[in-house]
């Protein structure tokens, strides 16, 4: 009797596996993409900075997306920047990436500039005196340096 019961349980399990795998795909429950992407997507940045001012004699507007995170678990905070700036008169826009060294005072923001093709075309070194940011921009092709003066507008 026990052997018969064992064979019956094994047959039911194997039959369930065989018929479950053959079930049509439409019968399986699908997850809503809208629900999963909305709940799983983390905000990439903490703040948005809007700035305007000059690089040498040229007027610019700049947008920086700011995110902060703990540096290696040692308690220091690293601030990362992504964004772009546009020469007001010429209208050309260049991408920016960089960060702040958490140990230096005053805060020094180091940014690298990239063209649309991905070439590193310039380096920025800015110091913060809120709402003013000042420093230098260096053209990586010519080595020319320009004074930078920006005001945060938001």
Coordinates of N, CA and C in Angstrom, one line a residue:
X1 N 0.8 -1.2 0.0 CA 0.0 0.0 0.0 C 0.9 1.3 0.0
X2 N 1.9 1.3 0.8 CA 2.8 2.4 0.9 C 3.5 2.6 -0.5
X3 N 3.9 1.5 -1.2 CA 4.5 1.7 -2.5 C 3.6 2.3 -3.5
X4 N 2.3 1.9 -3.4 CA 1.3 2.4 -4.3 C 1.1 3.9 -4.1
X5 N 1.1 4.3 -2.8 CA 0.9 5.7 -2.5 C 2.1 6.5 -2.9
X6 N 3.3 6.0 -2.8 CA 4.5 6.7 -3.2 C 4.5 6.9 -4.7
X7 N 4.1 5.9 -5.5 CA 4.0 6.0 -6.9 C 3.0 7.0 -7.4
X8 N 1.9 7.0 -6.7 CA 0.8 8.0 -7.0 C 1.3 9.4 -6.8
X9 N 2.0 9.7 -5.7 CA 2.5 11.0 -5.4 C 3.5 11.4 -6.4
X10 N 4.4 10.5 -6.8 CA 5.5 10.8 -7.8 C 4.8 11.1 -9.1
X11 N 3.8 10.3 -9.5 CA 3.1 10.6 -10.8 C 2.4 11.9 -10.8
X12 N 1.8 12.3 -9.7 CA 1.1 13.6 -9.6 C 2.1 14.7 -9.7
X13 N 3.2 14.6 -9.0 CA 4.3 15.7 -9.1 C 4.8 15.8 -10.5
X14 N 5.2 14.7 -11.1 CA 5.7 14.7 -12.5 C 4.7 15.2 -13.5
X15 N 3.5 14.8 -13.3 CA 2.4 15.2 -14.2 C 2.2 16.7 -14.1
X16 N 2.2 17.3 -12.9 CA 2.1 18.7 -12.7 C 3.2 19.5 -13.3
X17 N 4.4 19.0 -13.2 CA 5.6 19.6 -13.8 C 5.4 19.6 -15.3
X18 N 5.0 18.5 -15.9 CA 4.9 18.4 -17.3 C 3.8 19.3 -17.9
X19 N 2.7 19.3 -17.2 CA 1.6 20.1 -17.8 C 1.8 21.6 -17.4
X20 N 2.4 21.9 -16.3 CA 2.7 23.3 -16.0 C 3.6 23.9 -17.0
X21 N 4.6 23.2 -17.5 CA 5.6 23.7 -18.4 C 4.9 23.9 -19.8
X22 N 3.9 23.1 -20.1 CA 3.3 23.2 -21.4 C 2.1 24.2 -21.4
X23 N 1.9 24.9 -20.3 CA 0.8 25.9 -20.3 C 1.2 27.0 -21.2
X24 N 0.2 27.6 -21.9 CA 0.4 28.6 -22.8 C 1.0 29.9 -22.1
X25 N 1.8 30.6 -22.8 CA 2.5 31.8 -22.2 C 1.5 32.8 -21.8
X26 N 0.4 32.9 -22.5 CA -0.6 33.9 -22.2 C -1.3 33.7 -20.8
X27 N -1.2 32.4 -20.4 CA -1.9 32.1 -19.1 C -1.0 32.6 -17.9
X28 N 0.3 32.8 -18.2 CA 1.2 33.3 -17.1 C 0.9 34.7 -16.8
X29 N 1.1 35.1 -15.5 CA 0.8 36.4 -15.0 C 2.0 37.3 -15.5
X30 N 1.6 38.4 -16.1 CA 2.7 39.4 -16.6 C 2.7 40.6 -15.6
X31 N 3.9 41.1 -15.4 CA 4.0 42.3 -14.5 C 3.9 43.5 -15.3
X32 N 3.3 44.5 -14.8 CA 3.2 45.8 -15.4 C 4.5 46.5 -15.5
X33 N 4.9 46.9 -16.6 CA 6.2 47.7 -16.8 C 6.1 49.0 -16.0
X34 N 5.0 49.6 -16.1 CA 4.8 51.0 -15.5 C 5.0 50.9 -14.0
X35 N 4.5 49.9 -13.4 CA 4.6 49.7 -12.0 C 6.0 49.4 -11.5
X36 N 6.7 48.5 -12.3 CA 8.0 48.1 -11.8 C 9.1 49.2 -12.1
X37 N 9.0 50.0 -13.2 CA 10.0 51.0 -13.4 C 9.7 52.2 -12.5
X38 N 8.5 52.5 -12.2 CA 8.3 53.7 -11.3 C 8.7 53.4 -9.9
X39 N 8.6 52.2 -9.4 CA 9.0 51.9 -8.1 C 10.5 51.6 -7.9
X40 N 11.1 51.1 -9.0 CA 12.5 50.6 -8.8 C 13.5 51.7 -9.2
X41 N 13.1 52.7 -9.9 CA 14.0 53.7 -10.4 C 14.4 54.7 -9.3
X42 N 15.7 54.9 -9.0 CA 16.1 55.8 -8.0 C 16.4 57.1 -8.6
X43 N 16.2 58.2 -7.9 CA 16.5 59.5 -8.3 C 18.0 59.6 -8.4
X44 N 18.5 60.1 -9.6 CA 19.9 60.1 -9.9 C 20.7 61.2 -9.2
X45 N 20.0 62.3 -8.8 CA 20.6 63.5 -8.2 C 19.8 64.0 -7.1
X46 N 20.5 64.8 -6.3 CA 19.8 65.4 -5.1 C 19.4 66.9 -5.4
X47 N 20.1 67.6 -6.2 CA 19.8 69.0 -6.5 C 20.0 69.3 -7.9
X48 N 19.5 70.4 -8.4 CA 19.8 71.0 -9.7 C 20.2 72.4 -9.4
X49 N 21.4 72.8 -9.9 CA 21.9 74.1 -9.8 C 21.8 74.8 -11.2
X50 N 21.3 76.0 -11.2 CA 21.2 76.9 -12.4 C 22.2 78.0 -12.1
X51 N 23.1 78.2 -13.0 CA 24.1 79.3 -12.9 C 24.2 80.1 -14.2
X52 N 24.6 81.3 -14.0 CA 24.9 82.2 -15.2 C 26.1 83.1 -14.9
X53 N 26.8 83.5 -16.0 CA 28.0 84.3 -15.7 C 28.8 84.3 -16.9
X54 N 30.2 84.4 -16.7 CA 31.1 84.6 -17.8 C 32.3 83.6 -17.7
X55 N 32.8 83.2 -18.8 CA 34.1 82.5 -19.0 C 34.9 83.5 -19.8
X56 N 35.9 84.2 -19.2 CA 36.6 85.2 -19.9 C 35.6 86.2 -20.4
X57 N 35.6 86.6 -21.7 CA 34.6 87.6 -22.2 C 33.3 87.0 -22.6
X58 N 33.1 85.7 -22.5 CA 31.9 85.0 -23.1 C 30.9 84.7 -22.0
X59 N 29.6 85.1 -22.3 CA 28.5 84.9 -21.4 C 28.1 83.4 -21.5
X60 N 27.7 82.8 -20.4 CA 27.3 81.4 -20.4 C 26.1 81.2 -19.5
X61 N 25.4 80.1 -19.7 CA 24.4 79.6 -18.7 C 24.8 78.1 -18.4
X62 N 24.7 77.7 -17.2 CA 25.1 76.4 -16.8 C 24.0 75.7 -15.9
X63 N 23.9 74.4 -16.1 CA 23.0 73.6 -15.3 C 23.8 72.4 -14.8
X64 N 23.9 72.2 -13.5 CA 24.6 71.1 -12.8 C 23.6 70.3 -12.0
X65 N 23.7 69.0 -12.2 CA 22.9 68.0 -11.4 C 23.9 67.5 -10.3
X66 N 23.5 67.7 -9.1 CA 24.3 67.4 -8.0 C 23.8 66.2 -7.2
X67 N 24.8 65.3 -6.9 CA 24.4 64.1 -6.0 C 25.6 63.9 -5.0
X68 N 25.2 63.6 -3.8 CA 26.1 63.4 -2.7 C 26.0 61.9 -2.2
X69 N 27.2 61.4 -1.9 CA 27.2 60.0 -1.3 C 28.4 59.9 -0.4
X70 N 28.3 58.9 0.5 CA 29.4 58.7 1.4 C 30.6 58.1 0.7
X71 N 31.8 58.7 1.1 CA 33.1 58.3 0.4 C 33.7 57.1 1.2
X72 N 33.7 56.0 0.6 CA 34.4 54.8 1.2 C 34.0 54.5 2.6
X73 N 32.9 54.9 3.1 CA 32.4 54.6 4.4 C 33.2 55.3 5.5
X74 N 34.1 56.3 5.2 CA 34.9 56.9 6.2 C 34.3 58.2 6.8
X75 N 33.0 58.4 6.4 CA 32.3 59.6 6.9 C 32.4 60.8 6.1
X76 N 33.3 60.9 5.1 CA 33.4 62.1 4.2 C 32.3 62.0 3.2
X77 N 31.9 63.1 2.7 CA 30.9 63.1 1.6 C 31.5 63.6 0.3
X78 N 31.2 62.9 -0.7 CA 31.7 63.3 -2.1 C 30.5 63.9 -2.8
X79 N 30.7 65.0 -3.4 CA 29.6 65.6 -4.2 C 30.0 65.4 -5.7
X80 N 29.2 64.7 -6.5 CA 29.4 64.5 -7.9 C 28.5 65.5 -8.7
X81 N 29.0 65.9 -9.8 CA 28.3 66.8 -10.7 C 28.2 66.3 -12.1
X82 N 27.1 66.5 -12.7 CA 26.9 66.2 -14.1 C 26.1 67.4 -14.7
X83 N 26.3 67.7 -15.9 CA 25.5 68.8 -16.5 C 26.0 69.3 -17.8
X84 N 25.8 70.6 -18.1 CA 26.2 71.2 -19.3 C 26.2 72.7 -19.2
X85 N 26.8 73.3 -20.1 CA 26.8 74.8 -20.2 C 26.7 75.2 -21.6
X86 N 26.1 76.4 -21.8 CA 25.9 76.9 -23.2 C 26.4 78.3 -23.3
X87 N 27.2 78.5 -24.4 CA 27.6 79.9 -24.7 C 26.4 80.6 -25.2
X88 N 26.1 81.7 -24.5 CA 24.8 82.5 -24.8 C 24.8 83.0 -26.2
X89 N 25.9 83.6 -26.7 CA 25.9 84.2 -28.0 C 26.0 83.1 -29.1
X90 N 26.9 82.2 -29.0 CA 27.2 81.1 -30.0 C 26.1 80.0 -30.0
X91 N 25.6 79.7 -28.8 CA 24.6 78.7 -28.7 C 25.1 77.3 -28.6
X92 N 26.4 77.1 -28.6 CA 26.9 75.7 -28.5 C 26.9 75.2 -27.0
X93 N 26.6 73.9 -26.9 CA 26.5 73.4 -25.5 C 27.5 72.3 -25.4
X94 N 28.2 72.2 -24.2 CA 29.2 71.2 -23.9 C 28.8 70.5 -22.5
X95 N 29.1 69.2 -22.5 CA 28.8 68.4 -21.3 C 29.9 68.6 -20.2
X96 N 29.4 68.5 -19.0 CA 30.3 68.6 -17.8 C 30.2 67.5 -16.9
X97 N 31.3 67.0 -16.3 CA 31.3 66.0 -15.2 C 32.4 66.4 -14.2
X98 N 32.1 66.1 -13.0 CA 33.2 66.3 -12.0 C 32.7 66.1 -10.6
X99 N 33.6 66.6 -9.6 CA 33.2 66.3 -8.2 C 33.9 67.4 -7.3
X100 N 33.7 67.3 -6.0 CA 34.3 68.1 -5.0 C 35.1 67.2 -4.1
X101 N 36.4 67.6 -3.9 CA 37.2 66.9 -2.9 C 36.6 67.2 -1.5
X102 N 36.2 66.2 -0.7 CA 35.6 66.4 0.5 C 36.5 67.0 1.6
X103 N 37.8 66.9 1.4 CA 38.7 67.3 2.4 C 39.2 68.8 2.3
X104 N 39.2 69.3 1.1 CA 39.7 70.7 0.9 C 38.8 71.7 1.3
X105 N 39.3 72.8 1.9 CA 38.5 74.0 2.3 C 39.3 75.2 1.8
X106 N 38.7 76.1 1.0 CA 37.4 76.1 0.6 C 37.1 75.0 -0.4
X107 N 35.8 74.8 -0.6 CA 35.4 73.7 -1.5 C 35.9 74.0 -2.9
X108 N 36.6 73.1 -3.5 CA 37.0 73.2 -4.9 C 36.3 72.2 -5.8
X109 N 35.5 72.8 -6.7 CA 34.8 72.0 -7.6 C 35.6 71.8 -8.9
X110 N 35.9 70.5 -9.2 CA 36.7 70.2 -10.4 C 35.8 69.6 -11.4
X111 N 35.7 70.2 -12.6 CA 34.8 69.7 -13.7 C 35.6 69.5 -14.9
X112 N 35.3 68.5 -15.7 CA 35.9 68.2 -17.0 C 34.8 68.5 -18.0
X113 N 35.2 69.1 -19.1 CA 34.3 69.4 -20.2 C 34.5 68.4 -21.4
X114 N 33.4 68.0 -22.0 CA 33.4 67.1 -23.1 C 32.6 67.6 -24.3
X115 N 33.1 67.3 -25.5 CA 32.4 67.7 -26.7 C 31.3 66.6 -27.0
X116 N 30.5 66.9 -28.0 CA 29.5 65.9 -28.3 C 30.1 64.5 -28.8
X117 N 31.3 64.6 -29.3 CA 32.0 63.4 -29.7 C 32.8 62.7 -28.6
X118 N 32.7 63.3 -27.4 CA 33.3 62.7 -26.2 C 34.8 63.1 -25.9
X119 N 35.3 64.1 -26.7 CA 36.7 64.6 -26.5 C 36.7 65.5 -25.2
X120 N 37.7 65.2 -24.4 CA 37.8 66.1 -23.2 C 38.5 67.4 -23.6
X121 N 37.7 68.5 -23.7 CA 38.1 69.7 -24.3 C 38.5 70.8 -23.3
X122 N 38.2 70.6 -22.1 CA 38.5 71.7 -21.1 C 38.4 71.2 -19.7
X123 N 39.0 72.0 -18.8 CA 39.0 71.7 -17.3 C 38.6 72.9 -16.6
X124 N 37.7 72.7 -15.6 CA 37.2 73.8 -14.8 C 37.7 73.6 -13.3
X125 N 38.1 74.7 -12.7 CA 38.4 74.7 -11.2 C 37.6 75.9 -10.6
X126 N 36.6 75.5 -9.9 CA 35.7 76.6 -9.3 C 35.8 76.5 -7.8
X127 N 35.7 77.7 -7.2 CA 35.6 77.8 -5.7 C 34.2 78.4 -5.4
X128 N 33.7 77.9 -4.3 CA 32.4 78.3 -3.9 C 32.4 79.4 -2.8
X129 N 31.7 80.5 -3.1 CA 31.4 81.6 -2.2 C 30.0 81.9 -2.4
X130 N 29.1 81.0 -1.9 CA 27.7 81.0 -2.3 C 27.0 82.4 -2.2
X131 N 26.3 82.8 -3.2 CA 25.9 82.2 -4.4 C 26.8 82.4 -5.6
X132 N 28.0 82.9 -5.3 CA 29.0 83.1 -6.3 C 30.0 81.9 -6.4
X133 N 30.4 81.6 -7.7 CA 31.4 80.6 -7.9 C 32.4 81.2 -8.9
X134 N 33.6 81.1 -8.5 CA 34.7 81.7 -9.3 C 35.9 80.8 -9.5
X135 N 36.7 81.0 -10.5 CA 37.9 80.2 -10.7 C 38.4 80.3 -12.1
X136 N 38.9 79.2 -12.6 CA 39.5 79.2 -14.0 C 39.0 78.1 -14.8
X137 N 38.9 78.4 -16.1 CA 38.6 77.4 -17.1 C 39.9 77.3 -18.0
X138 N 40.4 76.1 -18.3 CA 41.5 75.9 -19.1 C 41.1 75.1 -20.3
X139 N 41.4 75.7 -21.5 CA 41.1 75.0 -22.8 C 42.2 73.9 -22.9
X140 N 41.9 72.7 -23.0 CA 42.8 71.6 -23.1 C 43.6 71.5 -24.4
X141 N 43.0 72.1 -25.5 CA 43.7 72.1 -26.8 C 44.8 73.2 -26.9
X142 N 44.5 74.4 -26.4 CA 45.4 75.5 -26.5 C 46.2 75.8 -25.2
X143 N 45.7 75.3 -24.1 CA 46.4 75.6 -22.8 C 46.0 77.0 -22.3
X144 N 45.1 77.7 -23.0 CA 44.7 79.0 -22.6 C 43.8 78.9 -21.4
X145 N 44.0 79.8 -20.4 CA 43.2 79.9 -19.2 C 42.3 81.1 -19.2
X146 N 41.1 81.0 -18.7 CA 40.1 82.1 -18.7 C 39.6 82.2 -17.3
X147 N 39.3 83.4 -16.8 CA 38.7 83.6 -15.5 C 37.2 83.3 -15.6
X148 N 36.7 82.6 -14.6 CA 35.3 82.2 -14.5 C 34.6 83.0 -13.4
X149 N 33.4 83.5 -13.6 CA 32.6 84.2 -12.6 C 31.2 83.8 -12.9
X150 N 30.6 83.0 -11.9 CA 29.2 82.6 -12.0 C 28.4 82.9 -10.8
X151 N 27.1 83.1 -11.0 CA 26.2 83.3 -9.9 C 25.1 82.2 -10.0
X152 N 24.8 81.6 -8.8 CA 23.7 80.6 -8.8 C 22.4 81.4 -8.8
X153 N 21.5 81.0 -9.7 CA 20.2 81.7 -9.8 C 19.0 81.0 -9.2
X154 N 19.2 79.8 -8.6 CA 18.1 79.1 -8.0 C 18.5 78.7 -6.6

